[in-house]
Amino acid sequence: MLNNIAVLTSGGDAPGMNACVRAVVRMGISRGLRVFGVHRGYAGLIEGDIEPLTNRSVGGIMQRGGTFLQTARSLAFMQPEGRQQALGQLRVHGIEGLVVIGGNGSMAGALCLRDLGVAVVGVPASIDNDMYGTDVAIGVDTALNTQIETIDKIKDTASSHNRCFVVQVMGRRCGYLALVGGIISGAEISVIPERHVAKEDIARVLHKAHDLGKPHAIAVVAEGAEYSAAELAEYLTQADPGFEVRYTVLGHVQRGGAPSAADRLLATRLGVEAVNALAEGKTGVMVGVVRGAIHHADLAQVADRTRPVDLGEYGLADILAR
Ligand code: F6P
């Protein structure tokens, strides 16, 4: 019989993490559990930075970006001694089940705890959308919305000056945000880690936009791509695609902001599912959504792996930007 569970957020924050913590706490309490919050991810777990949460402690947080529990990337937890300390803290607090909300690295941490005998359930949260075991992670929708709003604004100024912009977006080693965000912002081309494209071809695509009479052109570049926005902008300036060239790096702006409706819903569904899985003994898994339905993936299948973007849509940007 489970009595006490805990929840932590780990790795890069993602909009919707708070909504997920709220769901875990309120679902847990409704099932008769005591729910603890661990501050600063695995770092806080090692240090025992743990407090009981109530329904009131998670009031008013659903609409807030970031994570009120705070998060960290803990080097100490990567060492066996650190993990033993974490295990000790779980025992001291009588915590019998743990929900870990985070990305690939966080799931690797959860897998380590599972291997030490901890009942753990993971919830995918990462703007990169590079996680196996789920079609979409918490935070992706909001990050995409921020991206397209920003590119819409860039287009206003780009059109006014007849410029092309290279816009660099996040995504670590995955091109999802650049590819999908490029398509839905009407970019001419997306440059992603999963596919080589010569600089000359990028210049050609932008030049074509100029020849078509467009007032601006946009190239979206993933941060993990073979060229950075700065490098590409420098090359394009020399290559002269017909437009003046500027570049913008979106950076951490993409991780902030109030979570979208889709992220609040996803986070809530997955938080509820994580508690139910723990309570029913279905642990050692990450709960996700595959083809619209809740899915449980073995942590070993998802931990520390990067899912590349589906290249099926790669040609779309070119067709639709004509
Ligand atoms: O994994 C989320 C992410 O925002 C990546 O897109 C990016 O590469 C990385 O985190 C940035 O990490 P940090 O916040 O530590 O600079």
mmCIF file of N, CA, C and O and ligand atoms in Angstrom, residues 11-13 73 126-128 130 169-173 177 223 252 255, ligand 1:
data_model
loop_
_atom_site.group_PDB
_atom_site.id
_atom_site.type_symbol
_atom_site.label_atom_id
_atom_site.label_comp_id
_atom_site.label_asym_id
_atom_site.label_seq_id
_atom_site.Cartn_x
_atom_site.Cartn_y
_atom_site.Cartn_z
ATOM 1 N N GLY A 11 15.954 18.980 -15.249
ATOM 2 C CA GLY A 11 16.445 19.370 -16.573
ATOM 3 C C GLY A 11 15.964 20.765 -16.937
ATOM 4 O O GLY A 11 15.630 21.571 -16.067
ATOM 5 N N GLY A 12 15.914 21.061 -18.227
ATOM 6 C CA GLY A 12 15.423 22.372 -18.668
ATOM 7 C C GLY A 12 13.944 22.510 -18.343
ATOM 8 O O GLY A 12 13.180 21.564 -18.527
ATOM 9 N N ASP A 13 13.526 23.668 -17.851
ATOM 10 C CA ASP A 13 12.094 23.836 -17.562
ATOM 11 C C ASP A 13 11.299 23.846 -18.862
ATOM 12 O O ASP A 13 11.854 24.085 -19.944
ATOM 13 N N ARG A 73 20.197 20.698 -13.323
ATOM 14 C CA ARG A 73 20.871 19.560 -13.960
ATOM 15 C C ARG A 73 21.966 19.161 -12.972
ATOM 16 O O ARG A 73 22.953 19.881 -12.831
ATOM 17 N N SER A 126 9.699 18.633 -22.225
ATOM 18 C CA SER A 126 10.864 19.233 -22.875
ATOM 19 C C SER A 126 10.391 19.933 -24.130
ATOM 20 O O SER A 126 9.672 19.325 -24.929
ATOM 21 N N ILE A 127 10.782 21.174 -24.304
ATOM 22 C CA ILE A 127 10.316 21.894 -25.495
ATOM 23 C C ILE A 127 10.862 21.274 -26.778
ATOM 24 O O ILE A 127 10.346 21.521 -27.852
ATOM 25 N N ASP A 128 11.927 20.446 -26.662
ATOM 26 C CA ASP A 128 12.615 19.952 -27.867
ATOM 27 C C ASP A 128 11.787 18.940 -28.672
ATOM 28 O O ASP A 128 12.045 18.723 -29.848
ATOM 29 N N ASP A 130 11.917 15.714 -28.456
ATOM 30 C CA ASP A 130 12.896 14.734 -28.933
ATOM 31 C C ASP A 130 12.862 13.461 -28.099
ATOM 32 O O ASP A 130 13.846 12.730 -28.043
ATOM 33 N N VAL A 169 16.516 28.717 -33.516
ATOM 34 C CA VAL A 169 15.602 28.258 -32.464
ATOM 35 C C VAL A 169 16.256 27.132 -31.673
ATOM 36 O O VAL A 169 17.231 26.528 -32.111
ATOM 37 N N MET A 170 15.681 26.831 -30.510
ATOM 38 C CA MET A 170 16.238 25.788 -29.645
ATOM 39 C C MET A 170 15.931 24.392 -30.184
ATOM 40 O O MET A 170 15.342 24.243 -31.246
ATOM 41 N N GLY A 171 16.274 23.388 -29.435
ATOM 42 C CA GLY A 171 15.986 22.009 -29.843
ATOM 43 C C GLY A 171 17.138 21.059 -29.609
ATOM 44 O O GLY A 171 17.059 19.893 -29.959
ATOM 45 N N ARG A 172 18.221 21.573 -29.066
ATOM 46 C CA ARG A 172 19.432 20.765 -28.803
ATOM 47 C C ARG A 172 19.845 19.984 -30.050
ATOM 48 O O ARG A 172 20.117 20.606 -31.062
ATOM 49 N N ARG A 173 19.805 18.639 -30.046
ATOM 50 C CA ARG A 173 20.244 17.893 -31.233
ATOM 51 C C ARG A 173 19.080 17.511 -32.147
ATOM 52 O O ARG A 173 19.245 16.740 -33.084
ATOM 53 N N LEU A 177 11.590 21.685 -33.586
ATOM 54 C CA LEU A 177 11.089 23.068 -33.483
ATOM 55 C C LEU A 177 11.402 23.857 -34.749
ATOM 56 O O LEU A 177 10.587 24.655 -35.218
ATOM 57 N N GLU A 223 19.350 25.005 -33.357
ATOM 58 C CA GLU A 223 20.634 25.285 -32.696
ATOM 59 C C GLU A 223 21.632 24.130 -32.882
ATOM 60 O O GLU A 223 22.834 24.334 -32.806
ATOM 61 N N HIS A 252 16.411 31.382 -24.858
ATOM 62 C CA HIS A 252 15.557 30.934 -23.752
ATOM 63 C C HIS A 252 14.182 31.587 -23.719
ATOM 64 O O HIS A 252 13.321 31.142 -22.960
ATOM 65 N N ARG A 255 11.527 29.129 -23.898
ATOM 66 C CA ARG A 255 11.187 28.240 -22.783
ATOM 67 C C ARG A 255 10.227 28.894 -21.794
ATOM 68 O O ARG A 255 9.704 28.229 -20.904
HETATM 69 O O1 F6P B 1 16.310 20.763 -23.594
HETATM 70 C C1 F6P B 1 15.721 22.027 -23.565
HETATM 71 C C2 F6P B 1 16.724 23.085 -23.980
HETATM 72 O O2 F6P B 1 16.070 24.336 -23.947
HETATM 73 C C3 F6P B 1 17.384 22.859 -25.339
HETATM 74 O O3 F6P B 1 16.568 23.238 -26.416
HETATM 75 C C4 F6P B 1 18.640 23.669 -25.202
HETATM 76 O O4 F6P B 1 19.664 23.141 -26.014
HETATM 77 C C5 F6P B 1 18.987 23.512 -23.752
HETATM 78 O O5 F6P B 1 17.803 23.134 -23.080
HETATM 79 C C6 F6P B 1 19.556 24.749 -23.122
HETATM 80 O O6 F6P B 1 19.963 24.431 -21.838
HETATM 81 P P1 F6P B 1 20.325 25.503 -20.729
HETATM 82 O O7 F6P B 1 19.043 26.086 -20.224
HETATM 83 O O8 F6P B 1 21.027 24.710 -19.685
HETATM 84 O O9 F6P B 1 21.184 26.544 -21.369
#
